[in-house]
PDB file of C-alpha atoms in Angstrom:
ATOM      1  CA  MET X   1      15.854-141.054-151.124  1.00  0.00           C
ATOM      2  CA  PHE X   2      13.671-141.126-148.018  1.00  0.00           C
ATOM      3  CA  VAL X   3      13.889-143.644-145.162  1.00  0.00           C
ATOM      4  CA  GLY X   4      11.595-144.333-142.220  1.00  0.00           C
ATOM      5  CA  VAL X   5      11.892-146.915-139.454  1.00  0.00           C
ATOM      6  CA  ASP X   6       9.636-147.892-136.567  1.00  0.00           C
ATOM      7  CA  LEU X   7       9.968-150.372-133.721  1.00  0.00           C
ATOM      8  CA  VAL X   8       6.842-151.662-131.928  1.00  0.00           C
ATOM      9  CA  LYS X   9       6.347-153.753-128.780  1.00  0.00           C
ATOM     10  CA  GLU X  10       4.254-156.785-129.624  1.00  0.00           C
ATOM     11  CA  SER X  11       2.749-156.831-126.107  1.00  0.00           C
ATOM     12  CA  ARG X  12       0.829-153.636-126.940  1.00  0.00           C
ATOM     13  CA  TRP X  13      -0.802-155.402-129.869  1.00  0.00           C
ATOM     14  CA  GLU X  14      -1.531-158.527-127.831  1.00  0.00           C
ATOM     15  CA  ARG X  15      -3.703-156.322-125.573  1.00  0.00           C
ATOM     16  CA  ILE X  16      -5.441-154.654-128.512  1.00  0.00           C
ATOM     17  CA  VAL X  17      -6.137-157.971-130.242  1.00  0.00           C
ATOM     18  CA  GLU X  18      -7.614-159.448-127.056  1.00  0.00           C
ATOM     19  CA  LYS X  19      -9.476-156.454-125.596  1.00  0.00           C
ATOM     20  CA  PHE X  20     -10.372-154.304-128.612  1.00  0.00           C
ATOM     21  CA  PRO X  21     -10.711-156.536-131.692  1.00  0.00           C
ATOM     22  CA  ALA X  22     -13.196-154.107-133.308  1.00  0.00           C
ATOM     23  CA  ARG X  23     -10.382-151.553-133.579  1.00  0.00           C
ATOM     24  CA  LEU X  24      -8.539-153.881-135.917  1.00  0.00           C
ATOM     25  CA  GLU X  25     -11.309-153.476-138.511  1.00  0.00           C
ATOM     26  CA  LYS X  26     -10.774-149.704-138.487  1.00  0.00           C
ATOM     27  CA  MET X  27      -6.991-149.899-138.621  1.00  0.00           C
ATOM     28  CA  PHE X  28      -6.241-152.679-141.098  1.00  0.00           C
ATOM     29  CA  THR X  29      -7.594-153.858-144.435  1.00  0.00           C
ATOM     30  CA  GLU X  30      -9.465-157.126-144.715  1.00  0.00           C
ATOM     31  CA  ALA X  31      -6.443-158.708-146.423  1.00  0.00           C
ATOM     32  CA  GLU X  32      -4.103-157.489-143.671  1.00  0.00           C
ATOM     33  CA  ARG X  33      -6.380-158.889-140.957  1.00  0.00           C
ATOM     34  CA  ALA X  34      -6.607-162.230-142.771  1.00  0.00           C
ATOM     35  CA  HIS X  35      -2.805-162.304-143.054  1.00  0.00           C
ATOM     36  CA  CYS X  36      -2.373-161.644-139.330  1.00  0.00           C
ATOM     37  CA  GLU X  37      -5.103-164.004-138.191  1.00  0.00           C
ATOM     38  CA  ALA X  38      -3.531-166.800-140.261  1.00  0.00           C
ATOM     39  CA  LYS X  39      -0.474-166.486-137.993  1.00  0.00           C
ATOM     40  CA  GLY X  40      -2.440-167.979-135.071  1.00  0.00           C
ATOM     41  CA  LYS X  41      -0.711-167.363-131.754  1.00  0.00           C
ATOM     42  CA  ASN X  42       1.781-165.063-133.519  1.00  0.00           C
ATOM     43  CA  ARG X  43      -0.908-162.746-134.878  1.00  0.00           C
ATOM     44  CA  ALA X  44      -0.022-159.903-132.480  1.00  0.00           C
ATOM     45  CA  GLU X  45       3.527-159.735-133.842  1.00  0.00           C
ATOM     46  CA  SER X  46       2.102-159.445-137.349  1.00  0.00           C
ATOM     47  CA  TYR X  47      -0.274-156.649-136.340  1.00  0.00           C
ATOM     48  CA  ALA X  48       2.645-154.900-134.627  1.00  0.00           C
ATOM     49  CA  ALA X  49       4.717-155.179-137.806  1.00  0.00           C
ATOM     50  CA  LEU X  50       1.915-153.776-139.956  1.00  0.00           C
ATOM     51  CA  TRP X  51       1.558-150.831-137.597  1.00  0.00           C
ATOM     52  CA  ALA X  52       5.323-150.308-137.698  1.00  0.00           C
ATOM     53  CA  ALA X  53       5.174-150.264-141.510  1.00  0.00           C
ATOM     54  CA  ARG X  54       2.547-147.496-141.414  1.00  0.00           C
ATOM     55  CA  GLU X  55       4.612-145.472-138.952  1.00  0.00           C
ATOM     56  CA  ALA X  56       7.777-145.986-140.993  1.00  0.00           C
ATOM     57  CA  ALA X  57       5.990-144.867-144.166  1.00  0.00           C
ATOM     58  CA  GLY X  58       4.821-141.682-142.449  1.00  0.00           C
ATOM     59  CA  LYS X  59       8.332-141.004-141.210  1.00  0.00           C
ATOM     60  CA  ALA X  60       9.832-141.560-144.662  1.00  0.00           C
ATOM     61  CA  LEU X  61       7.332-139.038-146.013  1.00  0.00           C
ATOM     62  CA  GLY X  62       8.235-136.573-143.275  1.00  0.00           C
ATOM     63  CA  ILE X  63       4.662-136.254-141.983  1.00  0.00           C
ATOM     64  CA  GLY X  64       4.298-139.054-139.446  1.00  0.00           C
ATOM     65  CA  ILE X  65       1.057-140.948-139.039  1.00  0.00           C
ATOM     66  CA  LEU X  66      -0.927-138.253-137.236  1.00  0.00           C
ATOM     67  CA  GLY X  67      -3.197-136.342-139.561  1.00  0.00           C
ATOM     68  CA  SER X  68      -3.522-139.281-141.913  1.00  0.00           C
ATOM     69  CA  GLY X  69      -6.054-142.062-142.018  1.00  0.00           C
ATOM     70  CA  PHE X  70      -5.155-145.503-140.728  1.00  0.00           C
ATOM     71  CA  GLY X  71      -5.577-146.775-144.280  1.00  0.00           C
ATOM     72  CA  ASP X  72      -3.230-144.243-145.885  1.00  0.00           C
ATOM     73  CA  ALA X  73      -0.600-146.992-145.910  1.00  0.00           C
ATOM     74  CA  PHE X  74      -1.331-150.685-146.183  1.00  0.00           C
ATOM     75  CA  LEU X  75       0.415-153.874-147.226  1.00  0.00           C
ATOM     76  CA  THR X  76      -0.206-156.729-149.580  1.00  0.00           C
ATOM     77  CA  TRP X  77       2.143-159.649-150.209  1.00  0.00           C
ATOM     78  CA  THR X  78       3.624-161.383-153.216  1.00  0.00           C
ATOM     79  CA  LYS X  79       3.088-165.108-153.592  1.00  0.00           C
ATOM     80  CA  TRP X  80       6.526-165.534-151.973  1.00  0.00           C
ATOM     81  CA  GLY X  81       5.515-163.473-148.936  1.00  0.00           C
ATOM     82  CA  GLN X  82       7.360-160.252-149.763  1.00  0.00           C
ATOM     83  CA  PRO X  83       5.444-157.256-148.376  1.00  0.00           C
ATOM     84  CA  ILE X  84       4.397-154.539-150.808  1.00  0.00           C
ATOM     85  CA  LEU X  85       3.609-151.051-149.503  1.00  0.00           C
ATOM     86  CA  HIS X  86       0.652-149.123-150.931  1.00  0.00           C
ATOM     87  CA  LEU X  87      -0.185-145.474-150.253  1.00  0.00           C
ATOM     88  CA  THR X  88      -3.519-143.646-150.428  1.00  0.00           C
ATOM     89  CA  GLY X  89      -4.949-140.403-149.081  1.00  0.00           C
ATOM     90  CA  GLN X  90      -2.517-137.975-147.453  1.00  0.00           C
ATOM     91  CA  PHE X  91       0.399-140.396-147.789  1.00  0.00           C
ATOM     92  CA  GLU X  92      -0.148-140.745-151.534  1.00  0.00           C
ATOM     93  CA  LYS X  93      -0.465-136.956-151.889  1.00  0.00           C
ATOM     94  CA  ARG X  94       2.777-136.350-149.965  1.00  0.00           C
ATOM     95  CA  ALA X  95       4.616-139.031-151.973  1.00  0.00           C
ATOM     96  CA  ALA X  96       3.561-137.286-155.187  1.00  0.00           C
ATOM     97  CA  GLU X  97       4.781-133.933-153.815  1.00  0.00           C
ATOM     98  CA  LEU X  98       8.164-135.523-153.056  1.00  0.00           C
ATOM     99  CA  GLY X  99       8.354-137.213-156.451  1.00  0.00           C
ATOM    100  CA  VAL X 100       8.425-140.761-155.016  1.00  0.00           C
ATOM    101  CA  THR X 101       8.794-143.259-157.844  1.00  0.00           C
ATOM    102  CA  ASP X 102       9.524-146.498-155.981  1.00  0.00           C
ATOM    103  CA  MET X 103       9.150-147.898-152.457  1.00  0.00           C
ATOM    104  CA  SER X 104      10.336-150.886-150.499  1.00  0.00           C
ATOM    105  CA  VAL X 105       9.411-152.179-147.054  1.00  0.00           C
ATOM    106  CA  SER X 106      11.149-154.737-144.871  1.00  0.00           C
ATOM    107  CA  ILE X 107       9.684-156.240-141.694  1.00  0.00           C
ATOM    108  CA  SER X 108      11.236-158.347-138.958  1.00  0.00           C
ATOM    109  CA  HIS X 109      10.385-159.697-135.498  1.00  0.00           C
ATOM    110  CA  GLU X 110      12.645-160.571-132.573  1.00  0.00           C
ATOM    111  CA  ASP X 111      12.239-161.004-128.839  1.00  0.00           C
ATOM    112  CA  GLY X 112       8.836-159.332-128.449  1.00  0.00           C
ATOM    113  CA  MET X 113       9.537-156.508-130.900  1.00  0.00           C
ATOM    114  CA  SER X 114       8.543-155.884-134.512  1.00  0.00           C
ATOM    115  CA  ILE X 115      10.370-153.493-136.806  1.00  0.00           C
ATOM    116  CA  ALA X 116       9.666-152.075-140.226  1.00  0.00           C
ATOM    117  CA  VAL X 117      11.933-150.087-142.525  1.00  0.00           C
ATOM    118  CA  VAL X 118      10.560-148.157-145.501  1.00  0.00           C
ATOM    119  CA  VAL X 119      12.764-146.786-148.263  1.00  0.00           C
ATOM    120  CA  MET X 120      11.347-144.452-150.899  1.00  0.00           C
ATOM    121  CA  GLU X 121      13.147-143.378-154.044  1.00  0.00           C
ATOM    122  CA  ALA X 122      12.352-140.025-155.618  1.00  0.00           C
ATOM    123  CA  LYS X 123      13.329-138.354-158.876  1.00  0.00           C
ATOM    124  CA  LYS X 124      13.300-134.815-157.483  1.00  0.00           C
TER     125      LYS X 124
END
């Protein structure tokens, strides 16, 4: 079993959303951006949580986020709003090396912070 966690200040993402919106297109999928933008004034906390999920996935894989593409981890949601983690690129390759068979991600927000926890189960 592999676990990663990341905690992100939402204020950092408020600045990025306001000053560098073009960066969001490089960092997040169209579906992720639509999800965040639908949150209105709370969109920065959603972007922060998505970034935390990427960081947590990299930590669970033992490689961090550096050296991977921004899209090597991304989220979609069930009709009930549960986040689902998807891996591509270097993250997908590393997960295969580790024998990852199942993943789960949990996200939360509180008092200007967003957190994500990723748990990966492996058969090896």
